[in-house]
Short mmCIF file of C-alpha atoms and ligand atoms in Angstrom, two decimals:
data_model
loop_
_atom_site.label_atom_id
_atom_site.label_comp_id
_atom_site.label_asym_id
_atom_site.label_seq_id
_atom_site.Cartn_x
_atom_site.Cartn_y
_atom_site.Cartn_z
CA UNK A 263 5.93 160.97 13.96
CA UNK A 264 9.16 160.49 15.66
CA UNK A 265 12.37 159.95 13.42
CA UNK A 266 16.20 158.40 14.68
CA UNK A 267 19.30 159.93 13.11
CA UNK A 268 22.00 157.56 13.42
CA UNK A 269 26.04 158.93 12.50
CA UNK A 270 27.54 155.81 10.97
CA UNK A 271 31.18 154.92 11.21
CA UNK A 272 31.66 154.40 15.04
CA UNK A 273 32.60 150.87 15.87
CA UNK A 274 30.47 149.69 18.52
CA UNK A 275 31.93 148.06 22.50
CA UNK A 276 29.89 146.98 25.60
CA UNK A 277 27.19 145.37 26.79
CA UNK A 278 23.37 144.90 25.81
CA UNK A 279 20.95 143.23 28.25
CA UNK A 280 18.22 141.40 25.93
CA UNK A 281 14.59 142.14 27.21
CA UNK A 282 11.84 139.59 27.65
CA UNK A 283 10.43 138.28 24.19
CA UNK A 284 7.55 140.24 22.58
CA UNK A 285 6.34 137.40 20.29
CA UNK A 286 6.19 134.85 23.89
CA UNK A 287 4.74 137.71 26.28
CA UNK A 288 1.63 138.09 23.48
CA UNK A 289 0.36 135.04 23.36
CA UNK A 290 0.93 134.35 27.09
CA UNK A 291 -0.91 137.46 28.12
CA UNK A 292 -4.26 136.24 26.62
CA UNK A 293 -3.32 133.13 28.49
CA UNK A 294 -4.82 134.61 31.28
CA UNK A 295 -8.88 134.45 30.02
CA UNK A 296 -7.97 130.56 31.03
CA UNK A 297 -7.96 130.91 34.51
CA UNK A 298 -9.74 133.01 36.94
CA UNK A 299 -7.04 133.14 39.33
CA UNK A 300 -3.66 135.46 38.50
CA UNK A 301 -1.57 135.29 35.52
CA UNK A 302 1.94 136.65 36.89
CA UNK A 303 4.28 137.43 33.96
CA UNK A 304 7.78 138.44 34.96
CA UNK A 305 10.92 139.98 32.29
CA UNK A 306 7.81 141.08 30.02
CA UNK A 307 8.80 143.73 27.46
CA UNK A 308 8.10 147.30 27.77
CA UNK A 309 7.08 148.11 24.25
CA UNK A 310 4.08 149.15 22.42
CA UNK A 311 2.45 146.16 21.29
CA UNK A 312 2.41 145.03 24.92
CA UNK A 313 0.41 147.73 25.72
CA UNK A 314 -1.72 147.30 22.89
CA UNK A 315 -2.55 143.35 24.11
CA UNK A 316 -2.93 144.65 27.57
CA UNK A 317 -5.62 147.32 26.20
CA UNK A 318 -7.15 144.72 24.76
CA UNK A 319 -7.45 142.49 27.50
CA UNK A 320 -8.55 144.98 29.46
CA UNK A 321 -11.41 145.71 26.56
CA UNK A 322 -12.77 142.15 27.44
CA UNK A 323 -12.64 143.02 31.43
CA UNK A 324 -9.14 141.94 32.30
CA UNK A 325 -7.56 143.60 35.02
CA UNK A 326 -4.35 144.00 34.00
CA UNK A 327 -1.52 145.84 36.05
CA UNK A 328 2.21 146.31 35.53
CA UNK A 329 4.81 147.09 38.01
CA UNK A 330 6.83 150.39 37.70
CA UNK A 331 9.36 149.55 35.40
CA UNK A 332 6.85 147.62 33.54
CA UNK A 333 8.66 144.53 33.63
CA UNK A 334 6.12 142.43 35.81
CA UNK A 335 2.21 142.15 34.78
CA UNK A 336 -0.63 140.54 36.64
CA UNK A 337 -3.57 139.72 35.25
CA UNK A 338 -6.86 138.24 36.25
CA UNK A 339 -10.32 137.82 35.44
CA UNK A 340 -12.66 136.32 38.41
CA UNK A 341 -15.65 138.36 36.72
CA UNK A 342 -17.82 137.98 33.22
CA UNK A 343 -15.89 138.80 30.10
CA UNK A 344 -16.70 140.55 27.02
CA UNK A 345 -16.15 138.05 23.73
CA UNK A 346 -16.00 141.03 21.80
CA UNK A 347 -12.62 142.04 20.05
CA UNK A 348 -13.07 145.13 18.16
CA UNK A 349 -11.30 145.87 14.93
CA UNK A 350 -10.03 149.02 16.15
CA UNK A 351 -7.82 147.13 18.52
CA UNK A 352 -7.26 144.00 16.18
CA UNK A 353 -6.34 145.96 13.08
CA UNK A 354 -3.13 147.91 14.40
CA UNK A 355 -1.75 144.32 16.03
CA UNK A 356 -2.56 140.97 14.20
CA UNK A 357 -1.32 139.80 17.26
CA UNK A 358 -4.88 140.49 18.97
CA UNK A 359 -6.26 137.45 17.59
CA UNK A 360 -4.59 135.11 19.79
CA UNK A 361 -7.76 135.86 22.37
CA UNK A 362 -9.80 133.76 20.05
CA UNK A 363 -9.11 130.56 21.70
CA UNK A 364 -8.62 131.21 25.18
CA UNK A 365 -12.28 133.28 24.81
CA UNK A 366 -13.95 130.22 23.20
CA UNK A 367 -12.31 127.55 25.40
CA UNK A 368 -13.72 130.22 28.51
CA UNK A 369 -16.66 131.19 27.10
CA UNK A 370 -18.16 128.86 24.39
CA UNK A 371 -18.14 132.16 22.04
CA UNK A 372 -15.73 134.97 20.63
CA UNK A 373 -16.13 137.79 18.24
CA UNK A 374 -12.82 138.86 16.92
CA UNK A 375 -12.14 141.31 13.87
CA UNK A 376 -10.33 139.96 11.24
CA UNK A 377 -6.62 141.76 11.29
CA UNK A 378 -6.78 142.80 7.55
CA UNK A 379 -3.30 142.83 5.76
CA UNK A 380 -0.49 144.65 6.90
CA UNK A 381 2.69 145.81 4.97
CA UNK A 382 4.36 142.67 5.09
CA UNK A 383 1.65 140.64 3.24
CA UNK A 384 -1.98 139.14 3.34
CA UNK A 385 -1.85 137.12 6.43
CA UNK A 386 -5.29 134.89 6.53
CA UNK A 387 -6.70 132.99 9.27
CA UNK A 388 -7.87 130.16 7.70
CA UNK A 389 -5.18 127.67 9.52
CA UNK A 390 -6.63 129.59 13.04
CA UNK A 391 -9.99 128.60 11.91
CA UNK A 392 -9.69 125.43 10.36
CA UNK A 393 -8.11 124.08 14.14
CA UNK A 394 -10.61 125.88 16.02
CA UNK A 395 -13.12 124.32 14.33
CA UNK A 396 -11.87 120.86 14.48
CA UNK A 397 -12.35 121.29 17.92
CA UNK A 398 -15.55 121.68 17.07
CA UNK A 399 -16.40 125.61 17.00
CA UNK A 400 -18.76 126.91 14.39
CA UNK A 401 -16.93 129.98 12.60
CA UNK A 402 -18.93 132.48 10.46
CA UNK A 403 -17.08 135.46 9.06
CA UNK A 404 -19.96 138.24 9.18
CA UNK A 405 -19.08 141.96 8.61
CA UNK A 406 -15.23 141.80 8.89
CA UNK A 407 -15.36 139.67 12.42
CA UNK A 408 -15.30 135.72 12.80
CA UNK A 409 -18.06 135.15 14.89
CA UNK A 410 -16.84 131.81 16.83
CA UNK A 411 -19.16 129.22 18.76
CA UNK A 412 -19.11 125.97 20.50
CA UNK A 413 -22.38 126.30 22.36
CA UNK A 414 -22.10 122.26 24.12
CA UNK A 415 -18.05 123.47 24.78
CA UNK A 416 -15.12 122.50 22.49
CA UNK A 417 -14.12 118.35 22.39
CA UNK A 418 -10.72 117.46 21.70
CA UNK A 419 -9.48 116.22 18.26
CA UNK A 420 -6.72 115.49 15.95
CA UNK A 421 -5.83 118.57 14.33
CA UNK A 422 -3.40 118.21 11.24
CA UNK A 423 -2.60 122.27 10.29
CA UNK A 424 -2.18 123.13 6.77
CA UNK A 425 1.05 125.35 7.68
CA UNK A 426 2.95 125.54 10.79
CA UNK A 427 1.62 128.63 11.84
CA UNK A 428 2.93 130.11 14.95
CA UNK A 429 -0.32 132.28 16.03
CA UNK A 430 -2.55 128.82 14.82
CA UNK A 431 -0.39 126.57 17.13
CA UNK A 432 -0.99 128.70 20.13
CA UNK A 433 -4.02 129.31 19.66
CA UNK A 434 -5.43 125.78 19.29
CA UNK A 435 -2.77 124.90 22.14
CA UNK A 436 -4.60 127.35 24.18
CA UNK A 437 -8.14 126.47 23.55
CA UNK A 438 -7.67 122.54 24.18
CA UNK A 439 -6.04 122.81 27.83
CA UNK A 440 -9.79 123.43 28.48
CA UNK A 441 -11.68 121.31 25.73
CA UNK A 442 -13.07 118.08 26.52
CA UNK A 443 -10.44 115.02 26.30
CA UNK A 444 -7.54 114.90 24.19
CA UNK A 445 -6.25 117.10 21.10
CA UNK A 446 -3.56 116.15 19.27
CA UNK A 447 -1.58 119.13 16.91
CA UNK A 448 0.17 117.89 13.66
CA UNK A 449 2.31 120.14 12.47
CA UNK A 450 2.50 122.12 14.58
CA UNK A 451 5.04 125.14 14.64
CA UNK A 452 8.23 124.26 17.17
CA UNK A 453 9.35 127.92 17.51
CA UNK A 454 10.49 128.82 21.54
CA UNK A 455 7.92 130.94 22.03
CA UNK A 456 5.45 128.16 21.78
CA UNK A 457 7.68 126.23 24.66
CA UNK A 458 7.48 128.90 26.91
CA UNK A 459 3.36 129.61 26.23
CA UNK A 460 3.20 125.83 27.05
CA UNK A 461 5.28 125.79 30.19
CA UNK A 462 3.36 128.80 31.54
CA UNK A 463 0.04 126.45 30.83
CA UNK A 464 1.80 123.85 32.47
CA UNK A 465 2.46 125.69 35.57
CA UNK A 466 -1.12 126.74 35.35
CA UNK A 467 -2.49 122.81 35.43
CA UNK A 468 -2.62 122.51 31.57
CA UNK A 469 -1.51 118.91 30.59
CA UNK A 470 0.57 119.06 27.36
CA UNK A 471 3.78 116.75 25.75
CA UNK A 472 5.74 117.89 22.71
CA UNK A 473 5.87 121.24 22.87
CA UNK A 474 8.51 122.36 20.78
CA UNK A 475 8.25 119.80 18.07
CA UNK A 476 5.68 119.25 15.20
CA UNK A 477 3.14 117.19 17.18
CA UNK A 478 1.64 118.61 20.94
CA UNK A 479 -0.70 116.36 22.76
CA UNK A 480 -2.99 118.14 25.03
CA UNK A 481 -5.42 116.83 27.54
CA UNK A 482 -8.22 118.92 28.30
CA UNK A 483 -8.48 119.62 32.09
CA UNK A 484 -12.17 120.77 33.43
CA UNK A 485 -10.15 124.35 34.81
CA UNK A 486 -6.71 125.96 35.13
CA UNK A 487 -5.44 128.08 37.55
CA UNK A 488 -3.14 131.09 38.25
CA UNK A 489 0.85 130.90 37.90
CA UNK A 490 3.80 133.14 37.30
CA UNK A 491 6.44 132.51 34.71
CA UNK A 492 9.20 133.99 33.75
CA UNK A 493 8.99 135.49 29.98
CA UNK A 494 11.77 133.53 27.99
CA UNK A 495 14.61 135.88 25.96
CA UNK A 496 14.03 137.90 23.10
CA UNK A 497 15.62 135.77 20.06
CA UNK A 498 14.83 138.49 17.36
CA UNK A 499 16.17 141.14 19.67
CA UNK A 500 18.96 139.07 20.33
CA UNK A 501 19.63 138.46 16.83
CA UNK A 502 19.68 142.02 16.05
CA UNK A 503 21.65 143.14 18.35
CA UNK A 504 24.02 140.31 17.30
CA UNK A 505 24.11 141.83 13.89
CA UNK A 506 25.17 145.56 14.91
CA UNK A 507 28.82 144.81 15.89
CA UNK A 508 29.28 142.59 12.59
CA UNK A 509 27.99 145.69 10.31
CA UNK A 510 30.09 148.33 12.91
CA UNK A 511 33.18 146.25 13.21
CA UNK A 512 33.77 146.07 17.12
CA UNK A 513 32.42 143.84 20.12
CA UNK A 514 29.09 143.45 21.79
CA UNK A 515 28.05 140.93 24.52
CA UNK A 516 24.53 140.12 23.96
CA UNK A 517 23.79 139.67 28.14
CA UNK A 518 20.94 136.69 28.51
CA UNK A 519 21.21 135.76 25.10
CA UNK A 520 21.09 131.63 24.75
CA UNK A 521 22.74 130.49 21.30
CA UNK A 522 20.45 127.48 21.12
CA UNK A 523 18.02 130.38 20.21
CA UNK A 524 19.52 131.75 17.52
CA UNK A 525 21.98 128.67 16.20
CA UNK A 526 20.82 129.16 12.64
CA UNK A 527 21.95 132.90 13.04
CA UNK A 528 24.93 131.86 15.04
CA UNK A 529 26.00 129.76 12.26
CA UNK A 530 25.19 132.55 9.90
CA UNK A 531 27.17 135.06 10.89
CA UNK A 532 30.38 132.75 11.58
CA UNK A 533 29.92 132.05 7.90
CA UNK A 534 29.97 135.55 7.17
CA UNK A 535 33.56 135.73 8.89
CA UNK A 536 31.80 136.92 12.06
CA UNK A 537 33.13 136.03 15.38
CA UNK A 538 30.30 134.82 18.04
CA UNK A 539 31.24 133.34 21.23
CA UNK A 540 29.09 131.84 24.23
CA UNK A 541 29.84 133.53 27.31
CA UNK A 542 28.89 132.81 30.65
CA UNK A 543 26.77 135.53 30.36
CA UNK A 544 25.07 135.58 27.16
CA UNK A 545 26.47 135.93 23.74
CA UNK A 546 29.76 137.87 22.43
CA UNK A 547 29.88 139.17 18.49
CA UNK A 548 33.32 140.77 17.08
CA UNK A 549 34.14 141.80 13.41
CA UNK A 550 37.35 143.44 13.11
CA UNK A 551 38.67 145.06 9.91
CA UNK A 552 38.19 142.43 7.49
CA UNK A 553 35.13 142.50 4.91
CA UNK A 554 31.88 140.28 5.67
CA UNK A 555 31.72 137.31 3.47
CA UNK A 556 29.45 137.36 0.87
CA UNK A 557 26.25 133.65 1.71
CA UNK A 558 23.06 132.74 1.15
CA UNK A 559 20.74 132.30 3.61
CA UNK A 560 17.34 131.75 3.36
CA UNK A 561 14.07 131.87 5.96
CA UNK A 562 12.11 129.18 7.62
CA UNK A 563 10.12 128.47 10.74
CA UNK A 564 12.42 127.41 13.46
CA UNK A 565 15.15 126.20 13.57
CA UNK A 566 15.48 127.90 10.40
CA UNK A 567 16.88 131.20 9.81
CA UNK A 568 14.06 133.38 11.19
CA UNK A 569 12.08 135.71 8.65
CA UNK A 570 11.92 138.78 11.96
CA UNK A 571 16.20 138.79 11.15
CA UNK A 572 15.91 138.87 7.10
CA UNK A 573 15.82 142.26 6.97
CA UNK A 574 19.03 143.04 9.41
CA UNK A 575 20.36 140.36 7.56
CA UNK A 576 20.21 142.13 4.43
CA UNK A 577 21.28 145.48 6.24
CA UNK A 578 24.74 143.01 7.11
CA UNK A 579 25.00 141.90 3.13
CA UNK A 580 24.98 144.66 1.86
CA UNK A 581 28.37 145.58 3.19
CA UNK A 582 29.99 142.02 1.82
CA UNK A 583 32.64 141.57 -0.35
CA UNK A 584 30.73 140.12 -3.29
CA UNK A 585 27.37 138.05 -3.90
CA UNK A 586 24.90 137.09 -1.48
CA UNK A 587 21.27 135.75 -1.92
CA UNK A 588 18.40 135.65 0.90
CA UNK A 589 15.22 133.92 -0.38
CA UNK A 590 12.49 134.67 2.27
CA UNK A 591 9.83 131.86 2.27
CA UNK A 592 7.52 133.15 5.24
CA UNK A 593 6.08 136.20 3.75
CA UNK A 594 5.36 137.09 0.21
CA UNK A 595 6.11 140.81 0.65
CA UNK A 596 9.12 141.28 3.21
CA UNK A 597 11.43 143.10 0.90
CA UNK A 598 9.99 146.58 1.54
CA UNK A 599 13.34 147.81 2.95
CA UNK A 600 15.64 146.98 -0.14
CA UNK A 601 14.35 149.86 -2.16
CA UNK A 602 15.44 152.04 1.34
CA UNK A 603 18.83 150.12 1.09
CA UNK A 604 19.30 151.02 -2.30
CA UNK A 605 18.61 154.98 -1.66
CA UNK A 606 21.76 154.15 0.76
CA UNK A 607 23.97 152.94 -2.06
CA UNK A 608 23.32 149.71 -2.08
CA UNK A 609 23.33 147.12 -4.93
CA UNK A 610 20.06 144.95 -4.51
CA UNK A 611 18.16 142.87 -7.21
CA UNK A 612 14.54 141.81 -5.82
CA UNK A 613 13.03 138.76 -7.71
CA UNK A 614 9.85 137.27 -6.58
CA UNK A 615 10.90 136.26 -3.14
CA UNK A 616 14.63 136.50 -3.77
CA UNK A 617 17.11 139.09 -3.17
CA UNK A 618 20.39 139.04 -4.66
CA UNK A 619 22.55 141.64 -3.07
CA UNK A 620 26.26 142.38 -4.52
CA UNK A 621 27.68 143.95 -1.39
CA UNK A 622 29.38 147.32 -1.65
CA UNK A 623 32.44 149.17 0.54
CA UNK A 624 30.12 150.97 2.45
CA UNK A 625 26.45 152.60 2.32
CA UNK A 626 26.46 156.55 2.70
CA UNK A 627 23.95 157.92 4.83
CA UNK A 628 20.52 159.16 3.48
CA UNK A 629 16.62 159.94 5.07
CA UNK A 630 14.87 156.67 4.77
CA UNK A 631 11.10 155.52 5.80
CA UNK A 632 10.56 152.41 8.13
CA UNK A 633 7.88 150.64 6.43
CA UNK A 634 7.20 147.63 9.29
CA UNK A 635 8.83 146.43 12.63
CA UNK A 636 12.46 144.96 11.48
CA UNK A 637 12.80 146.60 8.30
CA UNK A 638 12.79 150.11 10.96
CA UNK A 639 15.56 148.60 12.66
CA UNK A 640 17.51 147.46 9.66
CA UNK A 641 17.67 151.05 8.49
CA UNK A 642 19.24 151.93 12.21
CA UNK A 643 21.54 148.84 11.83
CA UNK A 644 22.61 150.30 8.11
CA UNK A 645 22.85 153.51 8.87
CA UNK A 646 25.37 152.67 11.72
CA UNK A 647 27.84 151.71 9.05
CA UNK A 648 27.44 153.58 6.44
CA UNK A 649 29.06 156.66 5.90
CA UNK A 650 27.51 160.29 6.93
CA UNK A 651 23.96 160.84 9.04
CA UNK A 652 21.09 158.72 8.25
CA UNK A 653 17.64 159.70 9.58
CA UNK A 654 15.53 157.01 9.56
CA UNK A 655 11.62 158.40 9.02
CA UNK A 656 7.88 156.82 10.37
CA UNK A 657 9.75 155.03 12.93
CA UNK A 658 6.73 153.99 15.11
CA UNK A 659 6.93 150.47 14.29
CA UNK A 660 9.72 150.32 16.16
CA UNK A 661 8.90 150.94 19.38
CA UNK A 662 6.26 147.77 18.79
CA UNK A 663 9.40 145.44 19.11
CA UNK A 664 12.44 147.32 20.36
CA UNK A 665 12.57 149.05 23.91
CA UNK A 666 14.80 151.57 24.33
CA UNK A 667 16.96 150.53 21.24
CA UNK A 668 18.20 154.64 21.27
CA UNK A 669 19.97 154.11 25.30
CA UNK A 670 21.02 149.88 24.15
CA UNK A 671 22.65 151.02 20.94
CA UNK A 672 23.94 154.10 22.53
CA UNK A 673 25.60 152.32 25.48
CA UNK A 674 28.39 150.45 23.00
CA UNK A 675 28.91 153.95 21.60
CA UNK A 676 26.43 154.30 18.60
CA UNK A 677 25.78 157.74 17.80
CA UNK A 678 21.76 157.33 17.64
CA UNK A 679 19.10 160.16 18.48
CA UNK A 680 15.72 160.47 18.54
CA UNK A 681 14.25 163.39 17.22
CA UNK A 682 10.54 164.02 18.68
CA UNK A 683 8.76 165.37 15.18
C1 UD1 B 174 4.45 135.05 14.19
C2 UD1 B 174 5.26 136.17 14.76
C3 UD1 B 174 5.92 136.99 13.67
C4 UD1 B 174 6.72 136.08 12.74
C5 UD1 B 174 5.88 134.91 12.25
C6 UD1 B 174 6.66 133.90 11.43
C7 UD1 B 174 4.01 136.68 16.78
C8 UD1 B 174 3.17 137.66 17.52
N1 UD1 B 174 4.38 137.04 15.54
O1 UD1 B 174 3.42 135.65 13.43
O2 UD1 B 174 6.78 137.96 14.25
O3 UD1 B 174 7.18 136.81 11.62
O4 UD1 B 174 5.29 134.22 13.38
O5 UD1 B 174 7.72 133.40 12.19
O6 UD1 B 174 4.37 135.65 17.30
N2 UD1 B 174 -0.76 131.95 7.42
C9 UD1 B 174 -1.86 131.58 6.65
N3 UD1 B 174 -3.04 131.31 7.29
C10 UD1 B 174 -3.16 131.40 8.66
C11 UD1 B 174 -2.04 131.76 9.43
C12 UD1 B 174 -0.84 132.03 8.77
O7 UD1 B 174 -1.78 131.50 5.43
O8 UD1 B 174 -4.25 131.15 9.19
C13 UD1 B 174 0.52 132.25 6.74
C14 UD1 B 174 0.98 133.69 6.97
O9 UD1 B 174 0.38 134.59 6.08
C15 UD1 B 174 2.48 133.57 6.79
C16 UD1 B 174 2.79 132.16 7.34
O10 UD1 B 174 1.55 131.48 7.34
O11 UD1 B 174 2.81 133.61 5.43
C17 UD1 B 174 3.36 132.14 8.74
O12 UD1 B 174 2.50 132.87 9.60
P1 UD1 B 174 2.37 132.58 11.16
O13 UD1 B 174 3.34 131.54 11.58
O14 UD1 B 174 0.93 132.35 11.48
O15 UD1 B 174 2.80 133.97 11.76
P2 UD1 B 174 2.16 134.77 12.96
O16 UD1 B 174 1.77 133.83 14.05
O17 UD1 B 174 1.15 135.73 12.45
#
């Protein structure tokens, strides 16, 4: 398994172009079992779990293609489909279950494995089926699979979710374009990803208002057709990137970055003493020699602080001059990187879903293991400051969320190589 050894100490100048955003180009790729005409999607991602929804797609009899530098993808399905989504495909993406709707609004049916925990926590899909079924599937959970049906199609309906679950919202968004009459989500989640799934079912004939705050009104149309939409910007890359010149010291220009994406961030990091600065280009962070400022911050769905940044975040506190606190409310177990931290010097006390973290001068370098997505690339972030070489173990999760994050962090002078094990 590949590894990244990262010198710290270099303070960091230039440019980084922010790709496509992963979390917006998965759920609009199963967006294409809605239509049987072409699903264009342009500034996708190139990164692993992209490829992982595209094998999946193709699994069900998508044809899915991507241009050279992998940045365009057409899809389309004018033939049968298979309902079938097989745990072996499910399991390494939770991701993968956002075909359930789209398959039972096309369909009538679905089979889809249950994702099973991952490191982060349990993550159920009871608010997933709850919605679906208010639409008036039938859901069985047989042999690690929900076996979906809605033999006489799915009707719309008011659907209040328990939680504002992101992967729930579009996938109950995505089943009523097609169900019969109108659907109405409460609660739903308002995060921009679910604006830019809705806009692409817009452009494909989908009829939906509200997108973007807690109740969507869809009604059902008897078919969609093709479109092609531009994939909106990364805000988790962009956020990350955001935090590598405050941790360095130095000056990065985030290029496409939009700072209504990432206010809470913005806002943030300003606390923090951290300079940010729209440009007519994207976004400009600067730090220069004094200490971060110890804060608090603590996640929430959007507009909230985003739990995909609480781990850089930490990375950025642990540097302060004095006391800071993060309280993560999304997940129950997202602290896995503060025992890594702490092998880096740092000073952090985990309690139940709080971390209090008394900043030190600086982290010295040590080997650490990447236990998910963003804790991987909080280790990079750390390692950039602290003193000495970090190498930064088990880093496949990153290439799930980051592309090319060795060439972006290395073009604003971070000393960052991958080593092929
Ligand atoms: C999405 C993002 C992920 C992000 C998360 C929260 C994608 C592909 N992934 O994940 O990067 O961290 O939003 O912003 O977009 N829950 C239940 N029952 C359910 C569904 C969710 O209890 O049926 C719980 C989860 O365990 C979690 C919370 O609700 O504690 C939020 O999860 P959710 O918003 O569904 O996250 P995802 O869509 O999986």
């Amino acid at each position: 398994m590949d590894s990244i050894v990262v010198t710290g100490g270099v303070r960091l100048k230039g440019q980084i172009p922010i790709a496509g955003a992963k979390n917006s180009c998965l759920a609009l790729m199963p967006a294409t079992l809605l239509t049987e005409e072409p699903l264009v999607l342009m500034n996708a991602p190139r990164l692993s779990d992209i490829d992982a929804m595209g094998l999946l797609l193709r699994s069900l009899g998508v044809h899915v293609q991507a241009s050279e530098d992998g940045k365009v993808i057409t899809m389309s399905s004018n033939g049968p489909v298979s309902t079938m989504a097989e745990y072996d495909i499910v399991r390494k993406m939770r991701a993968s279950n956002l075909v359930l709707g789209p398959l039972l609004a096309r369909e009538g049916r679905a089979t889809v494995s249950l994702p099973g925990g991952c490191a982060i926590g349990a993550r159920p899909m009871d608010v997933h089926v709850a919605a679906l079924e208010a639409l008036g599937a039938r859901i069985e959970l047989k042999e690690g699979y929900l076996h979906a049906t809605a033999p006489t199609g799915l009707k719309g309906a008011k659907v209040m979710l328990r939680i504002a679950s992101v992967g729930a919202t579009e996938n109950v968004l995505m089943a009523a374009t097609l169900a019969k009459g109108t659907t109405v989500i409460e609660n739903a989640a308002c995060e921009p990803e679910i604006v830019d799934l809705a806009e692409c079912l817009v452009a494909m004939g989908a009829r939906i208002a509200g997108a973007g705050t807690s109740t969507i009104t869809i009604e059902g149309a008897s078919r969609l057709g093709g479109a092609s939409h531009t994939v909106i910007a990364d805000r988790i890359e962009l956020g990350t990137y955001m935090m590598a010149p405050a941790i360095c010291g130095g000056e990065v220009e985030c290029l496409g970055g939009r700072i209504e994406l990432v206010r809470t961030v913005a806002e943030r990091l300003a606390e923090a003493g951290v300079s940010v600065e729209e440009t007519g280009r994207g976004i400009r962070v600067a730090r220069g020699n004094d200490r971060i400022r110890p804060i608090n911050v603590r996640t929430e769905p959007y507009p909230g602080f985003p739990t995909d940044l609480q781990a850089q975040m930490m990375a950025l506190l642990c540097i302060a001059d004095g006391e800071s606190r993060l309280e993560e409310t999304i997940f129950e177990n997202r602290f896995m990187h503060a025992p890594e931290l702490m092998r880096m010097g740092a000073d952090i006390d985990v309690r139940g879903g709080t971390a209090t973290v008394t900043g030190v001068k600086r982290l010295k370098g040590a080997p650490v293991m990447a236990t998910d997505l963003r804790a991987s690339v909080s280790l990079i972030l750390a390692g950039l400051g602290a003193e000495d070489e970090t190498v930064v173990n088990r880093v496949y999760h990153l290439d799930r969320g980051y592309e090319h994050v060795e060439e972006k962090l290395g073009s604003v002078g971070a000393k960052i190589e991958r080593i092929q094990n």
